[in-house]
Short mmCIF file of C-alpha atoms and ligand atoms in Angstrom, two decimals:
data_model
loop_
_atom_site.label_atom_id
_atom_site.label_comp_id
_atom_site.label_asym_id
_atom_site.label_seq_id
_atom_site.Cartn_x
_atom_site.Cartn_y
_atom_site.Cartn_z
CA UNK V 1 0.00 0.00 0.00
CA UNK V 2 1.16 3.39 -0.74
CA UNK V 3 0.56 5.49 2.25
CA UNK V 4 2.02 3.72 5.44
CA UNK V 5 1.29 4.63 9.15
CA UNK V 6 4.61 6.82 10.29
CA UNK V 7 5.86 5.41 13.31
CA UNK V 8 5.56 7.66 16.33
CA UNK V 9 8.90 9.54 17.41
CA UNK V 10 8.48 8.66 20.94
CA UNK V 11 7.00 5.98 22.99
CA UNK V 12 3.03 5.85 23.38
CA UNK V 13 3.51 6.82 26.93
CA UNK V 14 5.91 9.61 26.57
CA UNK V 15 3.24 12.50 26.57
CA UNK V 16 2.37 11.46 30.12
CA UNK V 17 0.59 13.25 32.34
CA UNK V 18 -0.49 15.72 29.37
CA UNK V 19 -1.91 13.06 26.34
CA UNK V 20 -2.40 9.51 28.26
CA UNK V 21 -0.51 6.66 26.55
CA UNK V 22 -4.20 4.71 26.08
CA UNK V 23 -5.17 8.33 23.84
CA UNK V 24 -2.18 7.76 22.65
CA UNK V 25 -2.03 4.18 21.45
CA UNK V 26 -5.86 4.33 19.60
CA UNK V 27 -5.36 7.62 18.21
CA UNK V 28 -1.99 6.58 16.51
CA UNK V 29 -3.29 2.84 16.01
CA UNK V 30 -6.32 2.80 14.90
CA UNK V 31 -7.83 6.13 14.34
CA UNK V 32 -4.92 7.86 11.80
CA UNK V 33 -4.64 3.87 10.53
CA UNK V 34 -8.09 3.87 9.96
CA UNK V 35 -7.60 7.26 7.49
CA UNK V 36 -4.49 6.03 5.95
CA UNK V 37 -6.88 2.63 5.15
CA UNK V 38 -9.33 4.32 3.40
CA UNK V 39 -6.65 6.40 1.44
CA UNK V 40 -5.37 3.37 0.49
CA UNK V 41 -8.64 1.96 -0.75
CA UNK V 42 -10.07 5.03 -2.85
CA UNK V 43 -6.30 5.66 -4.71
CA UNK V 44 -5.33 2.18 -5.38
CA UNK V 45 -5.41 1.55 -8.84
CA UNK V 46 -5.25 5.12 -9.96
CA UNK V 47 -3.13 7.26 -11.24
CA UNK V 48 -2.97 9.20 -7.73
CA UNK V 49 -2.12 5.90 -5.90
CA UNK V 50 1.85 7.06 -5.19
CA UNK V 51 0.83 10.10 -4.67
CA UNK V 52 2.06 12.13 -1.53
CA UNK V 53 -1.31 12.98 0.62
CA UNK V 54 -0.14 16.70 1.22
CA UNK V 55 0.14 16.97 -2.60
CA UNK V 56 -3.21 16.14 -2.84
CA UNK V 57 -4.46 18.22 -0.96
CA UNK V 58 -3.15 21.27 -2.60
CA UNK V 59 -5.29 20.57 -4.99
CA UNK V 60 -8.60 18.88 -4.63
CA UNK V 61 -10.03 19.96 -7.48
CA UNK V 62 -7.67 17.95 -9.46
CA UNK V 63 -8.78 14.86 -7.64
CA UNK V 64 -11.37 12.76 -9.64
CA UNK V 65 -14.64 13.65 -8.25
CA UNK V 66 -15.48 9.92 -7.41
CA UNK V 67 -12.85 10.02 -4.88
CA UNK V 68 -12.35 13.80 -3.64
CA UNK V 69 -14.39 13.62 -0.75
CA UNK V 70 -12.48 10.49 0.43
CA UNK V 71 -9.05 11.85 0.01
CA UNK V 72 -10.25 15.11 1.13
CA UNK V 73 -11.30 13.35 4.44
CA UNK V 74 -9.08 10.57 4.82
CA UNK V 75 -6.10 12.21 2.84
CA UNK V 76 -6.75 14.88 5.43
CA UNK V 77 -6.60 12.93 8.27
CA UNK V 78 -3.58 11.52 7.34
CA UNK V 79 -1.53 14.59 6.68
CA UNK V 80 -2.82 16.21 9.91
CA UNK V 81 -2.15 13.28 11.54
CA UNK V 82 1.23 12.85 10.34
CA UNK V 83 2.14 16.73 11.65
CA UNK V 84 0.43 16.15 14.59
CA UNK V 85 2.68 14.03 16.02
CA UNK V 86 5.78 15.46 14.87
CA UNK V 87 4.85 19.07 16.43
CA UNK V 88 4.63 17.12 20.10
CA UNK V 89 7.55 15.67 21.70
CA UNK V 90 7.93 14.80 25.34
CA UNK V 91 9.89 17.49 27.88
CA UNK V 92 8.98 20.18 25.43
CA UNK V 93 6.40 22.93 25.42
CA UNK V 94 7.28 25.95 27.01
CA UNK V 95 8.21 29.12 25.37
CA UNK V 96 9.61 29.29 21.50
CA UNK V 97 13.12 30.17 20.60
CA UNK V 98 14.01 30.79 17.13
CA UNK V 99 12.89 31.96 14.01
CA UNK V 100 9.56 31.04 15.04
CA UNK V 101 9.16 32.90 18.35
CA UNK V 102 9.93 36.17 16.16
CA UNK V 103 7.39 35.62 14.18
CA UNK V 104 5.10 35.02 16.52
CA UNK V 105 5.83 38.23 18.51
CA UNK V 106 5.26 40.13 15.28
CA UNK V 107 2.20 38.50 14.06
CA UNK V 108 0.59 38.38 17.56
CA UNK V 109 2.55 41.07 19.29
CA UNK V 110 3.29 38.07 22.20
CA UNK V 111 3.74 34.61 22.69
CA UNK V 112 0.59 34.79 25.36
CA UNK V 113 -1.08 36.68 22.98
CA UNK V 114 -0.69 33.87 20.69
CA UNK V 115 -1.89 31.52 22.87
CA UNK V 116 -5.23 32.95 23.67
CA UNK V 117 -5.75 33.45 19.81
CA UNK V 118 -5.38 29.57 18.90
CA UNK V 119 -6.92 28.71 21.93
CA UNK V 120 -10.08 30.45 21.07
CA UNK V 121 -9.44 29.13 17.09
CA UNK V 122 -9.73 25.58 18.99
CA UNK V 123 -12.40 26.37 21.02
CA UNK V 124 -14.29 27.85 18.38
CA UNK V 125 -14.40 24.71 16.40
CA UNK V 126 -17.80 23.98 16.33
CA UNK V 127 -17.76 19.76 16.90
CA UNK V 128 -14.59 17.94 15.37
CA UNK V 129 -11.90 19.75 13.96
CA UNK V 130 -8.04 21.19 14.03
CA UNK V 131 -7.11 24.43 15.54
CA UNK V 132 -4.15 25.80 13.24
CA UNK V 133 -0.63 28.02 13.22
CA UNK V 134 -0.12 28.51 9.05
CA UNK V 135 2.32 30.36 6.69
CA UNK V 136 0.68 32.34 4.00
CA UNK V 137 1.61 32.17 0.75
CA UNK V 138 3.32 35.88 1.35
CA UNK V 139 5.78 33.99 4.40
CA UNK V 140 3.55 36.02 7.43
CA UNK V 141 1.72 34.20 10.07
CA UNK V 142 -2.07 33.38 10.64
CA UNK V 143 -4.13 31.17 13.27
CA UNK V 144 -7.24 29.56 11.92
CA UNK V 145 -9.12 26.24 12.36
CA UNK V 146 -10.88 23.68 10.21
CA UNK V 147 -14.06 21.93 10.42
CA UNK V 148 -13.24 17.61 9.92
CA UNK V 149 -10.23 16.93 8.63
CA UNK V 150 -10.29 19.46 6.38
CA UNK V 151 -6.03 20.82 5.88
CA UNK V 152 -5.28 23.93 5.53
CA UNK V 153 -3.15 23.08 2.52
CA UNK V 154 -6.38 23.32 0.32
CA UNK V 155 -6.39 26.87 0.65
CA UNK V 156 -2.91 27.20 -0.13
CA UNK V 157 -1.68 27.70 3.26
CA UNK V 158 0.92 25.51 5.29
CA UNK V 159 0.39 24.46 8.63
CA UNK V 160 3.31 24.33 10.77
CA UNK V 161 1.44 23.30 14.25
CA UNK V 162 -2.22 21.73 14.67
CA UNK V 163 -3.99 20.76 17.65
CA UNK V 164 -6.39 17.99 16.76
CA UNK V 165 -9.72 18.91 18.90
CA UNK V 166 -11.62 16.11 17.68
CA UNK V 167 -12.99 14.15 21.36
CA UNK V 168 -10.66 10.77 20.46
CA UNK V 169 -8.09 13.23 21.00
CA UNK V 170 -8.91 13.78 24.58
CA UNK V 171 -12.04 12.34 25.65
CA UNK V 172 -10.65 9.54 27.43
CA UNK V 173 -8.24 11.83 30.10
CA UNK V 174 -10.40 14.67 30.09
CA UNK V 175 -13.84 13.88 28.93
CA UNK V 176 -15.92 16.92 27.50
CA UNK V 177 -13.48 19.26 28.75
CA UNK V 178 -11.41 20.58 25.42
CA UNK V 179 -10.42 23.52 27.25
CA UNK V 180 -8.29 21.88 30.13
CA UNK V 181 -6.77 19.22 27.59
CA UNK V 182 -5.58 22.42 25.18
CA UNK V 183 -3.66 23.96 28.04
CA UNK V 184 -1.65 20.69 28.93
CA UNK V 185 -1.19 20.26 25.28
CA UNK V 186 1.19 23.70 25.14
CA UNK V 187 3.40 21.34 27.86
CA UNK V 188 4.70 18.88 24.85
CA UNK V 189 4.30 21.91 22.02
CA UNK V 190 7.86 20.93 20.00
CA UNK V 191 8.80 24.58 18.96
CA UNK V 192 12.26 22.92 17.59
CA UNK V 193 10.23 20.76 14.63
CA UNK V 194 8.05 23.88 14.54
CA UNK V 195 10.84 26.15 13.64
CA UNK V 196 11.84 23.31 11.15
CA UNK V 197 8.92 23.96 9.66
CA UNK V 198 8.47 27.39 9.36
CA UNK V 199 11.96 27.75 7.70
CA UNK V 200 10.92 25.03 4.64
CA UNK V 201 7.59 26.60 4.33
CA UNK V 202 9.37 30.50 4.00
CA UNK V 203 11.36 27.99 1.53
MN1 LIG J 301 -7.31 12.69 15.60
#
């Protein structure tokens, strides 16, 4: 199959206390499997079937109608996926360094500043969705979210940090309460892979 589960960079239990190691182990398992299986199934065969799912994404409309909606969805969820766990790491969070934290201070004016914007993106996601920090396509800074798995690379912008605030992502450690999950989730933020990012989007 063309599109393979990554393996995580860290141990399912390395998040701990912020993401449990039992959120951990289904959400990496069997929910991003479960996207990266129905990938699979709608591009096999085709001429998208190698593929990368970010370069799909860029551009949906090129993606055979019968199948758009799948790849939108499931392509989605395994790009966001993908980032998601790349932009944690344990014995991180904290404040940026970097590249990154400059940009933050002059997009936002402060790194607090910045919190409480994404924080509200997140919390303003009506049912399941991502709370996002992007480039724009002119190399400044914007928080958003998206409804689903929908990425932000289908409207030409590049995420360089998500927060996945769908309930699988927290509902077993801290039930209905997205807001009290969101704050631990700054304690394993990896602003080093985040900076990595921000300098190949800026290319
Ligand atoms: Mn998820």
């Amino acid at each position: 199959m063309a599109h393979q589960l990554p393996a995580l960079p860290y141990g399912f239990d390395a998040l701990e206390p912020f993401i449990d190691e039992a959120t951990m182990r289904l959400h990496h398992g069997k929910h991003h499997q479960a996207y990266i299986d129905n990938l699979n199934k709608a591009v096999t065969g085709t001429a998208l079937e190698n593929v990368p799912a970010e370069l799909l994404l860029k551009d949906l409309p090129a993606v055979p109608e019968g199948i758009r909606n799948v790849v939108r969805n499931h392509g989605g969820g395994h790009a966001n996926h993908s980032l998601f766990w790349e932009v944690m790491a344990p014995g991180a969070g904290g404040v940026p360094t970097g590249p990154v934290a400059e940009a933050i201070t002059g997009a936002f004016g402060s790194f607090e500043s910045f919190k409480e914007r994404l924080t509200a993106a997140a919390m303003g996601q009506f049912g399941s969705g991502w709370g996002w920090l992007v480039v724009k396509k002119d190399g400044s800074l914007a928080v958003g979210n998206t409804p689903n798995q929908d990425s932000p690379l289908s409207v030409g912008d590049t995420p360089i940090l998500g927060v996945d605030v769908w309930e699988h992502a927290y509902y077993l450690r801290y039930q209905n309460r997205r807001a009290e999950y969101l704050q631990s989730w700054y304690s394993v933020v990896n602003w080093s892979r985040v900076n990595d990012l921000l300098r190949q989007a800026r290319g």
